[in-house]
Amino acid sequence: MLLKTFGWSFAVTALGLVAAVFYGGWTGFGIVAILSILEISVSFDNAVVNAGILKKMNAFWQKTFLTIGVLIAVFGMRLVFPVVIVAISAQIGPIEAVQLALDDKDKYQQLVTDAHPSIAAFGGTFLLMIFLDFIFEDRDIKWLGWLERPLAKLGKVDMLSVCIALIVLLVSAMTFATNAHQHGGIHVDMTETVLIAGIAGLITYLIVGGLSGFFENRLEEEEEREHEAEEEAKKSGKNVPAVVMAGKAAFFLFLYLEVLDASFSFDGVIGAFAITNDIVLMVLGLGIGAMYVRSLTVYLVRQGTLDDYVYLEHGAHYAIGALAVILLVTIQYEIHEVITGLVGIVLIAWSFFSSVRRNRRLAAAEGTDTVSNEKAEVSSGV
């Protein structure tokens, strides 16, 4: 099971590290290894959230997510995205941006650093909406009940998460953006840029979330029709192509996962520039990390880990909220990537051990009930 799920990740790791040695020697090997660990640490919450969505898909789409999806993640976010943000911020063509990344790494890093406030505002607002929509939803299972119960009641107010996100964005623009960090340690006023980027992130979330909700409902409807068709087929002796029926709506959930992965990748891509400005080493390191994140997502689904450890999803969403705040703060202040990664790991580890304690309590309660029932049977002479 482990080799089947992580086999591609192991293979990509070996090839990536060998390529790093040929390209940059043992220094390149070390940089790629560090970047891989960085990507895994800051994206673990991504795997947990993705697993919650991926478990709704069939085996075909899970495999597609692990193969075609990872190509989109590696070449889309880890290669194309750094080039695109430089092209937009510097108002140059994409080909010129690639040449700049390969020939003038210092200038390329400067342009990416200068574009960071708008990237942080976009990604921070998008991730903040994911967190807010999660904590304002009334759930049967609550992790931090003292906090989640009152928030679930507040969540009955329409558009509350959007209002809060806009307030947070406005406060960020009026505080952090007025003294935004730029290359060389200078600070400039980027209030308008941050506001526009944050609103773009909010609009993107509403569009993506709306489409996701619509197609999730379509998927449930198709599953119900599929079940009815199977019952009819049993009576008539015909077969129903279940994979095709499930695949129509699952395709759009797959697209949603790709957009979600892109939003999670902001901190990893930006953080990579603190380690290297060599785009080749960056793609190798972040690509290896992205493979493990995807393999971990599939592993969580196939092992049913989210069903066994019910607070993991909560911990991941709290980590998302923390990451959103960190991104907005980095508009003005530099925060080390180690801190970003540790925050997510601590929250998820906390939720994991909370789940373990919950399972032990339930097991002990079931054992007590079993003993009580056996004693009752003995006393009644059964």
Coordinates of C-alpha atoms in Angstrom, one line a residue, residues 1-346:
M1 CA 0.0 0.0 0.0
L2 CA 2.8 2.4 1.0
L3 CA 4.9 1.7 -2.1
K4 CA 1.8 1.8 -4.4
T5 CA 0.8 5.2 -3.1
F6 CA 4.2 6.8 -2.7
G7 CA 6.1 5.0 -5.5
W8 CA 6.0 7.9 -7.9
S9 CA 7.1 10.3 -5.2
F10 CA 10.1 8.1 -4.4
A11 CA 11.0 7.9 -8.1
V12 CA 10.6 11.7 -8.6
T13 CA 12.8 12.3 -5.5
A14 CA 15.6 10.1 -6.8
L15 CA 15.5 11.7 -10.3
G16 CA 15.2 15.3 -8.9
L17 CA 18.2 14.9 -6.5
V18 CA 20.3 13.4 -9.3
A19 CA 19.4 16.2 -11.6
A20 CA 20.2 18.7 -8.8
V21 CA 23.7 17.2 -8.4
F22 CA 24.4 17.4 -12.2
Y23 CA 23.0 21.0 -12.3
G24 CA 24.4 22.6 -9.2
G25 CA 26.7 20.0 -7.6
W26 CA 26.3 19.0 -3.9
T27 CA 25.2 22.6 -3.1
G28 CA 22.3 22.2 -5.5
F29 CA 21.6 18.8 -3.9
G30 CA 21.3 20.4 -0.5
I31 CA 19.1 23.3 -1.7
V32 CA 16.7 20.9 -3.4
A33 CA 16.5 18.7 -0.3
I34 CA 15.7 21.8 1.9
L35 CA 13.1 23.1 -0.6
S36 CA 11.4 19.7 -0.6
I37 CA 11.1 19.6 3.1
L38 CA 9.9 23.2 3.2
E39 CA 7.1 22.4 0.7
I40 CA 6.0 19.3 2.6
S41 CA 5.9 21.1 5.9
V42 CA 4.0 24.2 4.8
S43 CA 1.6 22.1 2.6
F44 CA 0.6 19.3 5.0
D45 CA -2.6 21.1 5.7
N46 CA -3.2 21.2 2.0
A47 CA -3.1 17.4 1.9
V48 CA -5.6 17.1 4.7
V49 CA -8.1 19.5 3.1
N50 CA -7.6 17.9 -0.3
A51 CA -8.3 14.5 1.1
G52 CA -11.7 15.7 2.4
I53 CA -12.6 16.6 -1.2
L54 CA -10.8 13.7 -3.0
K55 CA -12.7 11.0 -1.0
K56 CA -15.8 12.1 -2.8
M57 CA -14.3 11.0 -6.1
N58 CA -13.9 7.5 -7.5
A59 CA -10.6 5.6 -8.0
F60 CA -10.2 6.9 -11.6
W61 CA -10.2 10.6 -10.5
Q62 CA -8.0 9.9 -7.5
K63 CA -5.4 8.5 -9.9
T64 CA -5.9 11.4 -12.3
F65 CA -5.3 13.8 -9.4
L66 CA -2.0 12.0 -8.6
T67 CA -0.7 11.9 -12.2
I68 CA -2.1 14.7 -14.5
G69 CA -2.9 16.8 -11.5
V70 CA 0.7 16.8 -10.2
L71 CA 1.9 17.9 -13.6
I72 CA -0.4 20.9 -13.4
A73 CA 0.8 21.6 -9.8
V74 CA 4.5 21.3 -10.6
F75 CA 4.6 23.1 -14.0
G76 CA 1.7 25.4 -13.3
M77 CA 2.3 26.8 -9.8
R78 CA 6.0 25.9 -9.2
L79 CA 7.3 27.0 -12.7
V80 CA 4.8 29.1 -14.5
F81 CA 3.4 31.1 -11.5
P82 CA 6.8 32.6 -10.5
V83 CA 7.3 33.7 -14.1
V84 CA 3.8 35.1 -14.5
I85 CA 4.0 37.2 -11.4
V86 CA 7.3 38.7 -12.5
A87 CA 5.9 39.3 -16.0
I88 CA 2.9 41.1 -14.6
S89 CA 4.7 43.1 -11.9
A90 CA 7.5 44.2 -14.2
Q91 CA 5.2 44.6 -17.3
I92 CA 7.4 42.4 -19.5
G93 CA 6.6 39.4 -21.7
P94 CA 6.6 35.8 -20.3
I95 CA 9.6 34.8 -22.5
E96 CA 11.6 37.8 -21.3
A97 CA 10.7 36.9 -17.7
V98 CA 12.0 33.3 -18.2
Q99 CA 15.2 34.7 -19.7
L100 CA 15.5 37.0 -16.7
A101 CA 15.0 34.1 -14.3
L102 CA 17.8 32.1 -16.0
D103 CA 20.3 34.9 -16.8
D104 CA 19.7 37.5 -14.1
K105 CA 18.6 35.7 -10.9
D106 CA 19.2 38.7 -8.6
K107 CA 16.9 41.0 -10.7
Y108 CA 14.3 38.2 -10.9
Q109 CA 14.3 37.8 -7.1
Q110 CA 13.9 41.6 -6.7
L111 CA 10.9 41.7 -8.9
V112 CA 9.3 38.7 -7.1
T113 CA 9.9 40.4 -3.7
D114 CA 8.4 43.7 -4.9
A115 CA 5.3 41.7 -6.1
H116 CA 4.9 40.0 -2.7
P117 CA 2.3 42.4 -1.2
S118 CA -0.2 41.8 -3.9
I119 CA 0.5 38.0 -3.9
A120 CA 0.1 37.9 -0.1
A121 CA -3.2 39.9 -0.2
F122 CA -4.6 37.7 -2.9
G123 CA -3.6 34.4 -1.3
G124 CA -4.3 35.6 2.3
T125 CA -7.9 36.6 1.4
F126 CA -8.6 33.4 -0.5
L127 CA -7.3 31.2 2.4
L128 CA -9.1 33.4 5.0
M129 CA -12.4 32.7 3.2
I130 CA -11.8 28.9 3.3
F131 CA -11.1 29.2 7.1
L132 CA -14.1 31.4 7.8
D133 CA -16.6 29.3 5.9
F134 CA -15.4 26.2 7.8
I135 CA -15.6 27.6 11.3
F136 CA -19.0 29.3 10.7
E137 CA -20.6 26.0 9.6
D138 CA -22.5 24.0 12.2
R139 CA -20.9 20.6 12.4
D140 CA -21.9 17.4 14.2
I141 CA -18.3 16.9 15.4
K142 CA -16.6 19.8 17.1
W143 CA -13.0 20.0 18.1
L144 CA -12.8 23.2 20.2
G145 CA -16.4 23.2 21.3
W146 CA -16.1 26.3 23.4
L147 CA -15.1 28.3 20.3
E148 CA -16.9 26.4 17.5
R149 CA -20.4 26.4 19.1
P150 CA -20.8 30.2 19.3
L151 CA -19.2 30.6 15.9
A152 CA -21.6 28.2 14.4
K153 CA -24.5 30.2 15.7
L154 CA -23.0 33.4 14.3
G155 CA -22.6 31.6 11.0
K156 CA -26.4 31.7 10.5
V157 CA -26.0 35.3 9.5
D158 CA -25.9 35.6 5.7
M159 CA -22.6 36.6 4.1
L160 CA -20.8 37.0 7.5
S161 CA -17.6 35.4 6.3
V162 CA -17.5 37.8 3.3
C163 CA -18.0 40.8 5.6
I164 CA -15.3 39.7 8.0
A165 CA -12.8 39.0 5.1
L166 CA -13.4 42.5 3.7
I167 CA -12.9 44.0 7.1
V168 CA -9.7 42.1 7.6
L169 CA -8.5 43.2 4.1
L170 CA -9.4 46.8 4.8
V171 CA -7.5 46.8 8.1
S172 CA -4.5 45.1 6.4
A173 CA -4.5 47.7 3.6
M174 CA -4.7 50.6 6.1
T175 CA -1.9 49.2 8.3
F176 CA 0.5 46.8 6.7
A177 CA 0.1 48.0 3.1
T178 CA 0.9 51.6 4.0
N179 CA 4.4 50.5 4.8
A180 CA 4.8 47.4 2.5
H181 CA 8.1 45.6 2.5
Q182 CA 10.1 45.7 -0.8
H183 CA 13.4 44.5 -2.1
G184 CA 16.4 45.9 -0.3
G185 CA 14.6 46.5 3.0
I186 CA 12.7 49.6 1.8
H187 CA 9.0 50.2 2.5
V188 CA 6.4 51.9 0.2
D189 CA 2.7 52.6 0.3
M190 CA 0.9 49.9 -1.6
T191 CA -2.6 50.3 -0.2
E192 CA -4.4 50.4 -3.5
T193 CA -2.5 47.4 -4.9
V194 CA -3.3 45.3 -1.8
L195 CA -6.9 46.3 -1.8
I196 CA -7.3 45.3 -5.5
A197 CA -5.4 42.0 -5.1
G198 CA -7.4 41.1 -2.0
I199 CA -10.7 41.8 -3.7
A200 CA -9.5 39.7 -6.6
G201 CA -8.8 36.8 -4.2
L202 CA -12.2 37.2 -2.7
I203 CA -13.9 37.1 -6.1
T204 CA -11.8 34.1 -7.1
Y205 CA -12.9 32.3 -4.0
L206 CA -16.6 33.1 -4.5
I207 CA -16.5 31.9 -8.1
V208 CA -14.5 28.8 -7.4
G209 CA -16.5 28.0 -4.2
G210 CA -19.8 28.6 -6.0
L211 CA -18.9 26.3 -8.9
S212 CA -17.6 23.7 -6.4
G213 CA -20.8 23.7 -4.4
F214 CA -22.9 23.5 -7.6
F215 CA -21.0 20.5 -9.0
E216 CA -20.8 18.8 -5.6
N217 CA -24.6 18.9 -5.6
R218 CA -24.6 17.7 -9.2
L219 CA -22.4 14.8 -8.1
E220 CA -24.7 13.8 -5.3
E221 CA -27.7 14.0 -7.6
E222 CA -25.9 11.8 -10.2
E223 CA -24.9 9.3 -7.5
E224 CA -28.6 9.0 -6.5
R225 CA -29.6 8.6 -10.1
E226 CA -26.8 6.1 -10.6
H227 CA -28.1 4.1 -7.6
E228 CA -31.6 4.1 -9.0
A229 CA -30.3 3.1 -12.4
E230 CA -28.4 0.2 -10.8
E231 CA -31.5 -1.0 -9.1
E232 CA -33.4 -0.9 -12.4
A233 CA -30.5 -2.6 -14.2
K234 CA -30.5 -5.5 -11.7
K235 CA -34.2 -6.1 -12.5
S236 CA -33.6 -6.0 -16.3
G237 CA -30.2 -7.7 -16.2
K238 CA -28.3 -4.6 -17.7
N239 CA -25.1 -3.0 -16.6
V240 CA -24.7 0.7 -15.8
P241 CA -21.4 2.6 -16.5
A242 CA -20.9 4.0 -13.0
V243 CA -17.5 5.5 -13.6
V244 CA -18.7 7.7 -16.5
M245 CA -21.7 9.0 -14.5
A246 CA -19.6 9.9 -11.5
G247 CA -16.9 11.4 -13.7
K248 CA -18.9 14.2 -15.1
A249 CA -19.2 16.1 -11.9
A250 CA -15.9 14.8 -10.4
F251 CA -14.1 16.6 -13.3
F252 CA -15.1 19.9 -11.9
L253 CA -14.2 18.9 -8.4
F254 CA -10.8 18.0 -9.8
L255 CA -10.5 21.6 -11.2
Y256 CA -11.5 22.9 -7.8
L257 CA -8.7 20.9 -6.2
E258 CA -6.2 22.4 -8.6
V259 CA -7.2 25.9 -7.8
L260 CA -7.2 25.1 -4.1
D261 CA -3.7 23.7 -4.5
A262 CA -2.6 26.9 -6.2
S263 CA -3.8 29.0 -3.3
F264 CA -1.9 26.8 -0.8
S265 CA 1.2 27.1 -2.9
F266 CA 1.7 30.8 -2.5
D267 CA 3.7 30.5 0.8
G268 CA 5.9 27.7 -0.6
V269 CA 6.8 29.5 -3.8
I270 CA 7.4 32.8 -2.1
G271 CA 9.3 31.2 0.8
A272 CA 11.5 29.4 -1.7
F273 CA 13.1 32.7 -2.7
A274 CA 14.4 33.0 0.8
I275 CA 16.5 29.9 0.1
T276 CA 17.4 30.3 -3.6
N277 CA 16.7 32.5 -6.6
D278 CA 17.7 29.8 -9.1
I279 CA 14.4 28.8 -10.8
V280 CA 15.7 25.4 -11.8
L281 CA 16.6 24.3 -8.3
M282 CA 13.3 25.9 -7.1
V283 CA 11.2 23.8 -9.5
L284 CA 13.1 20.6 -8.6
G285 CA 12.7 21.1 -4.9
L286 CA 9.1 22.3 -4.8
G287 CA 8.1 19.7 -7.4
I288 CA 9.4 16.9 -5.2
G289 CA 7.5 18.3 -2.3
A290 CA 4.3 18.7 -4.3
M291 CA 4.5 15.0 -5.3
Y292 CA 4.6 13.9 -1.6
V293 CA 1.7 16.2 -0.8
R294 CA -0.4 14.6 -3.5
S295 CA 0.7 11.1 -2.5
L296 CA -0.2 11.9 1.1
T297 CA -3.6 13.1 0.1
V298 CA -4.4 9.9 -1.7
Y299 CA -3.0 7.9 1.3
L300 CA -5.3 9.7 3.7
V301 CA -8.3 8.9 1.5
R302 CA -7.5 5.2 0.9
Q303 CA -6.6 4.6 4.6
G304 CA -9.7 6.4 5.8
T305 CA -7.6 8.4 8.1
L306 CA -10.0 11.4 8.1
D307 CA -12.8 9.0 9.3
D308 CA -10.6 7.6 12.1
Y309 CA -9.0 10.9 13.2
V310 CA -12.0 13.2 13.0
Y311 CA -10.3 16.4 14.2
L312 CA -7.6 16.4 11.5
E313 CA -9.7 18.4 9.1
H314 CA -10.4 20.9 11.9
G315 CA -6.7 21.3 12.6
A316 CA -5.9 21.7 8.9
H317 CA -8.5 24.5 8.6
Y318 CA -7.1 26.3 11.7
A319 CA -3.7 26.0 10.1
I320 CA -5.2 27.6 6.9
G321 CA -6.5 30.5 9.0
A322 CA -3.1 31.0 10.6
L323 CA -1.4 30.9 7.2
A324 CA -3.9 33.5 5.9
V325 CA -3.0 35.9 8.8
I326 CA 0.7 35.2 8.3
L327 CA 0.5 36.1 4.6
L328 CA -1.3 39.4 5.3
V329 CA 1.3 40.3 8.0
T330 CA 4.1 39.6 5.6
I331 CA 2.9 42.5 3.5
Q332 CA 5.0 44.6 5.8
Y333 CA 7.0 42.3 8.0
E334 CA 9.2 39.4 7.1
I335 CA 8.3 36.1 8.8
H336 CA 10.7 33.1 8.5
E337 CA 9.3 30.1 6.6
V338 CA 10.2 27.8 9.5
I339 CA 7.7 29.6 11.7
T340 CA 5.1 29.3 9.0
G341 CA 5.7 25.6 8.6
L342 CA 5.8 25.0 12.4
V343 CA 2.5 26.7 13.0
G344 CA 0.7 24.3 10.6
I345 CA 2.5 21.3 11.9
V346 CA 1.7 22.1 15.6

